[in-house]
């Protein structure tokens, strides 16, 4: 069974840093691109970042580019999101999400999501 | 960047009703569209991908249609467990983007 478990969320002061982790199991992690998606309290979904299978290419939303860094450790089946220079606008539940593949074709839809990690930026 | 606009923002319907939610992209995304269901306090769940393909395990009362810029999610016979917020998402190009959501309630 596919499982994604985020950790590392919490309360951080404005300007601070936090590192989220997403532990994957139940599938061959190294075969799938992964993304981070966030949801501010009471708001909609916002795609944040994506990383290719090897980690060789990374992509970011304009709102986080230059402050957030996505990475992965395929030997540990773990996805990471390093978040620096955090502001109130970054307060959200952060989900890791697995890219959907069918046979040999992959699509940038997300077929499995973690339970989310709450990040609160406040003094 | 591609903007996704859903309508309505909220809808109230009776059990057994047919419910339709629409999603419009501000540029052609071919069939690169997904629909998600999110219940309070839970992660989103993939319902429909590639505009009209039903994700495994999703009840057949859910269906999707459309291509280009205009898409529709239809629930053929509303059930109480369908109370949720529904989001569309374009997968045509980065940055991937979601609609603002449609909150579905039971009358």
CSV table of C-alpha atoms in Angstrom, one decimal:
chain,number,residue,atom,x,y,z
A,1,UNK,CA,0.0,0.0,0.0
A,2,UNK,CA,1.3,3.4,-1.0
A,3,UNK,CA,2.0,5.7,2.0
A,4,UNK,CA,3.4,9.2,2.3
A,5,UNK,CA,4.1,10.5,5.7
A,6,UNK,CA,5.2,14.1,6.2
A,7,UNK,CA,7.1,15.4,9.2
A,8,UNK,CA,9.0,18.4,10.4
A,9,UNK,CA,6.2,21.0,10.6
A,10,UNK,CA,5.7,23.3,13.5
A,11,UNK,CA,5.8,26.9,14.7
A,12,UNK,CA,8.6,29.1,13.3
A,13,UNK,CA,9.3,32.8,13.7
A,14,UNK,CA,9.2,35.1,10.6
A,15,UNK,CA,12.5,34.9,8.8
A,16,UNK,CA,13.2,31.5,10.2
A,17,UNK,CA,13.8,28.1,8.5
A,18,UNK,CA,12.2,24.7,8.6
A,19,UNK,CA,12.8,21.4,6.8
A,20,UNK,CA,10.0,19.1,5.9
A,21,UNK,CA,10.4,15.4,5.2
A,22,UNK,CA,8.1,13.0,3.4
A,23,UNK,CA,8.8,9.3,3.9
A,24,UNK,CA,7.5,7.1,1.1
A,25,UNK,CA,6.6,3.5,1.2
A,26,UNK,CA,4.7,0.9,-0.8
A,27,UNK,CA,6.1,1.9,-4.2
A,28,UNK,CA,9.4,2.3,-6.0
A,29,UNK,CA,10.2,5.8,-4.9
A,30,UNK,CA,13.0,6.4,-7.3
A,31,UNK,CA,10.7,5.8,-10.3
A,32,UNK,CA,8.4,8.7,-9.6
A,33,UNK,CA,8.6,12.5,-9.7
A,34,UNK,CA,7.3,14.1,-6.6
A,35,UNK,CA,5.7,17.4,-5.7
A,36,UNK,CA,4.9,19.6,-2.7
A,37,UNK,CA,1.5,21.3,-2.6
A,38,UNK,CA,0.3,23.6,0.2
A,39,UNK,CA,-3.0,24.9,1.5
A,40,UNK,CA,-3.2,28.0,3.7
A,41,UNK,CA,-5.9,27.8,6.4
A,42,UNK,CA,-9.3,27.9,4.9
A,43,UNK,CA,-7.9,28.4,1.4
A,44,UNK,CA,-7.4,26.4,-1.8
A,45,UNK,CA,-4.5,24.3,-3.0
A,46,UNK,CA,-1.3,25.8,-4.3
A,47,UNK,CA,1.4,23.8,-6.1
A,48,UNK,CA,4.8,24.7,-4.5
A,49,UNK,CA,7.6,22.5,-6.0
A,50,UNK,CA,8.4,19.4,-8.0
A,51,UNK,CA,11.5,17.2,-8.5
A,52,UNK,CA,12.3,14.6,-11.1
A,53,UNK,CA,13.1,11.0,-10.3
A,54,UNK,CA,16.8,11.4,-10.0
A,55,UNK,CA,16.6,14.9,-8.4
A,56,UNK,CA,18.4,16.3,-11.3
A,57,UNK,CA,15.7,18.9,-12.1
A,58,UNK,CA,13.7,20.9,-9.7
A,59,UNK,CA,10.8,23.3,-10.3
A,60,UNK,CA,9.3,26.0,-8.1
A,61,UNK,CA,6.3,28.4,-7.9
A,62,UNK,CA,7.3,32.0,-8.1
A,63,UNK,CA,6.1,32.5,-4.6
A,64,UNK,CA,8.8,30.3,-3.1
A,65,UNK,CA,11.6,30.4,-5.7
A,66,UNK,CA,14.9,31.4,-4.1
A,67,UNK,CA,13.7,30.6,-0.6
A,68,UNK,CA,12.6,26.9,-0.8
A,69,UNK,CA,14.7,24.0,-2.0
A,70,UNK,CA,13.3,20.6,-2.9
A,71,UNK,CA,15.5,17.5,-2.7
A,72,UNK,CA,15.2,13.7,-2.4
A,73,UNK,CA,17.2,10.8,-1.1
A,74,UNK,CA,16.2,7.8,-3.1
A,75,UNK,CA,18.3,5.4,-0.9
A,76,UNK,CA,16.1,6.5,2.1
A,77,UNK,CA,12.8,6.9,0.1
A,78,UNK,CA,12.5,10.4,1.4
A,79,UNK,CA,11.5,13.7,-0.1
A,80,UNK,CA,12.6,17.0,1.5
A,81,UNK,CA,11.6,20.6,1.4
A,82,UNK,CA,14.0,23.1,2.9
A,83,UNK,CA,12.2,26.4,3.6
A,84,UNK,CA,14.1,29.6,4.4
A,85,UNK,CA,13.1,33.2,5.0
A,86,UNK,CA,9.7,32.2,6.0
A,87,UNK,CA,6.9,34.7,6.2
A,88,UNK,CA,3.3,34.7,7.3
A,89,UNK,CA,2.2,33.9,3.8
A,90,UNK,CA,3.9,30.6,4.1
A,91,UNK,CA,1.6,29.4,6.9
A,92,UNK,CA,-0.1,26.3,5.5
A,93,UNK,CA,-0.5,22.6,5.5
A,94,UNK,CA,2.2,21.2,3.3
A,95,UNK,CA,1.4,18.0,1.4
A,96,UNK,CA,3.8,15.8,-0.5
A,97,UNK,CA,2.2,14.2,-3.5
A,98,UNK,CA,3.2,11.4,-5.9
A,99,UNK,CA,3.0,11.8,-9.6
A,100,UNK,CA,0.6,9.5,-11.4
A,101,UNK,CA,1.8,6.9,-13.9
A,102,UNK,CA,-0.1,4.4,-15.9
A,103,UNK,CA,2.0,1.8,-17.6
A,104,UNK,CA,4.9,3.5,-19.2
A,105,UNK,CA,3.2,6.9,-19.3
A,106,UNK,CA,3.4,9.4,-16.5
A,107,UNK,CA,1.3,12.5,-16.0
A,108,UNK,CA,1.6,15.5,-13.7
A,109,UNK,CA,-1.5,14.5,-11.7
A,110,UNK,CA,-1.2,13.4,-8.1
A,111,UNK,CA,-2.6,10.0,-7.2
A,112,UNK,CA,-1.3,9.8,-3.7
A,113,UNK,CA,-0.9,12.5,-1.0
A,114,UNK,CA,0.5,12.5,2.5
A,115,UNK,CA,-1.6,13.6,5.5
A,116,UNK,CA,0.0,17.0,5.5
A,117,UNK,CA,2.4,18.9,7.8
A,118,UNK,CA,1.3,22.2,9.3
A,119,UNK,CA,3.7,25.0,9.2
A,120,UNK,CA,2.8,28.1,11.2
A,121,UNK,CA,4.9,31.3,10.8
A,122,UNK,CA,4.3,33.6,13.6
A,123,UNK,CA,6.1,35.6,16.3
B,1,UNK,CA,1.0,31.0,-16.1
B,2,UNK,CA,-2.3,29.2,-16.6
B,3,UNK,CA,-5.2,30.3,-14.5
B,4,UNK,CA,-8.0,27.9,-13.6
B,5,UNK,CA,-11.5,29.2,-12.8
B,6,UNK,CA,-14.1,27.0,-11.2
B,7,UNK,CA,-17.8,27.6,-11.0
B,8,UNK,CA,-19.8,27.7,-8.9
B,9,UNK,CA,-17.8,28.4,-5.8
B,10,UNK,CA,-20.4,26.6,-3.8
B,11,UNK,CA,-23.4,24.4,-4.6
B,12,UNK,CA,-26.2,22.8,-2.5
B,13,UNK,CA,-28.1,19.9,-3.9
B,14,UNK,CA,-30.3,17.0,-2.7
B,15,UNK,CA,-29.4,13.4,-2.4
B,16,UNK,CA,-29.9,11.8,-5.8
B,17,UNK,CA,-29.5,15.0,-7.7
B,18,UNK,CA,-27.2,15.4,-10.7
B,19,UNK,CA,-24.5,17.9,-9.9
B,20,UNK,CA,-22.2,19.6,-12.4
B,21,UNK,CA,-19.1,21.7,-11.6
B,22,UNK,CA,-17.2,23.5,-14.3
B,23,UNK,CA,-13.6,24.5,-14.7
B,24,UNK,CA,-12.1,26.9,-17.3
B,25,UNK,CA,-8.5,27.4,-18.2
B,26,UNK,CA,-7.3,30.7,-19.6
B,27,UNK,CA,-5.4,28.9,-22.3
B,28,UNK,CA,-5.6,25.6,-24.1
B,29,UNK,CA,-4.5,22.7,-21.9
B,30,UNK,CA,-5.7,19.9,-24.2
B,31,UNK,CA,-6.9,17.1,-21.8
B,32,UNK,CA,-4.4,17.8,-19.1
B,33,UNK,CA,-6.9,18.2,-16.3
B,34,UNK,CA,-7.6,16.4,-13.1
B,35,UNK,CA,-10.4,16.6,-10.5
B,36,UNK,CA,-9.8,16.1,-6.8
B,37,UNK,CA,-12.1,15.7,-3.8
B,38,UNK,CA,-11.1,17.1,-0.4
B,39,UNK,CA,-13.0,16.4,2.8
B,40,UNK,CA,-12.5,18.5,5.8
B,41,UNK,CA,-9.1,17.8,7.5
B,42,UNK,CA,-8.1,15.3,4.9
B,43,UNK,CA,-5.7,15.3,1.9
B,44,UNK,CA,-7.1,15.7,-1.6
B,45,UNK,CA,-8.1,12.5,-3.4
B,46,UNK,CA,-7.7,12.1,-7.1
B,47,UNK,CA,-11.1,11.4,-8.8
B,48,UNK,CA,-10.6,12.0,-12.5
B,49,UNK,CA,-7.4,12.4,-14.6
B,50,UNK,CA,-6.7,13.3,-18.2
B,51,UNK,CA,-10.1,15.1,-18.2
B,52,UNK,CA,-12.3,12.0,-18.4
B,53,UNK,CA,-10.4,8.9,-17.0
B,54,UNK,CA,-11.8,7.6,-13.7
B,55,UNK,CA,-9.2,6.9,-11.1
B,56,UNK,CA,-9.2,3.3,-9.8
B,57,UNK,CA,-11.6,2.8,-6.9
B,58,UNK,CA,-13.6,5.9,-7.5
B,59,UNK,CA,-17.4,5.4,-7.8
B,60,UNK,CA,-18.8,5.4,-11.4
B,61,UNK,CA,-21.2,8.2,-10.5
B,62,UNK,CA,-18.3,10.6,-11.0
B,63,UNK,CA,-17.4,11.5,-14.5
B,64,UNK,CA,-15.4,14.2,-16.3
B,65,UNK,CA,-15.5,15.7,-19.7
B,66,UNK,CA,-14.0,18.5,-21.8
B,67,UNK,CA,-10.9,19.5,-23.6
B,68,UNK,CA,-9.0,22.6,-24.5
B,69,UNK,CA,-10.2,25.3,-22.1
B,70,UNK,CA,-13.6,24.0,-20.7
B,71,UNK,CA,-14.1,21.0,-18.5
B,72,UNK,CA,-16.9,19.5,-16.4
B,73,UNK,CA,-17.1,17.2,-13.4
B,74,UNK,CA,-20.5,15.5,-13.0
B,75,UNK,CA,-21.8,13.5,-10.1
B,76,UNK,CA,-24.8,11.6,-11.6
B,77,UNK,CA,-26.6,10.9,-8.3
B,78,UNK,CA,-25.4,12.8,-5.3
B,79,UNK,CA,-24.7,10.7,-2.2
B,80,UNK,CA,-24.2,12.1,1.4
B,81,UNK,CA,-20.6,11.0,1.4
B,82,UNK,CA,-19.9,13.3,-1.6
B,83,UNK,CA,-20.0,16.4,0.7
B,84,UNK,CA,-16.6,17.9,0.1
B,85,UNK,CA,-14.7,20.6,-1.7
B,86,UNK,CA,-13.8,19.8,-5.3
B,87,UNK,CA,-10.7,21.2,-7.1
B,88,UNK,CA,-9.6,21.0,-10.7
B,89,UNK,CA,-5.9,21.1,-11.6
B,90,UNK,CA,-4.1,21.7,-14.9
B,91,UNK,CA,-1.1,19.5,-15.6
B,92,UNK,CA,-0.2,21.0,-19.0
B,93,UNK,CA,2.6,23.1,-17.8
B,94,UNK,CA,4.6,24.3,-14.8
B,95,UNK,CA,3.6,26.0,-12.6
B,96,UNK,CA,0.8,23.5,-12.1
B,97,UNK,CA,-2.3,25.3,-10.9
B,98,UNK,CA,-5.6,24.5,-9.2
B,99,UNK,CA,-9.0,26.1,-9.4
B,100,UNK,CA,-10.2,27.9,-6.3
B,101,UNK,CA,-12.5,25.1,-5.3
B,102,UNK,CA,-16.2,24.3,-5.3
B,103,UNK,CA,-17.8,23.5,-1.9
B,104,UNK,CA,-20.6,20.9,-2.3
B,105,UNK,CA,-23.2,20.6,0.4
B,106,UNK,CA,-26.4,18.6,0.9
B,107,UNK,CA,-29.7,20.4,1.0
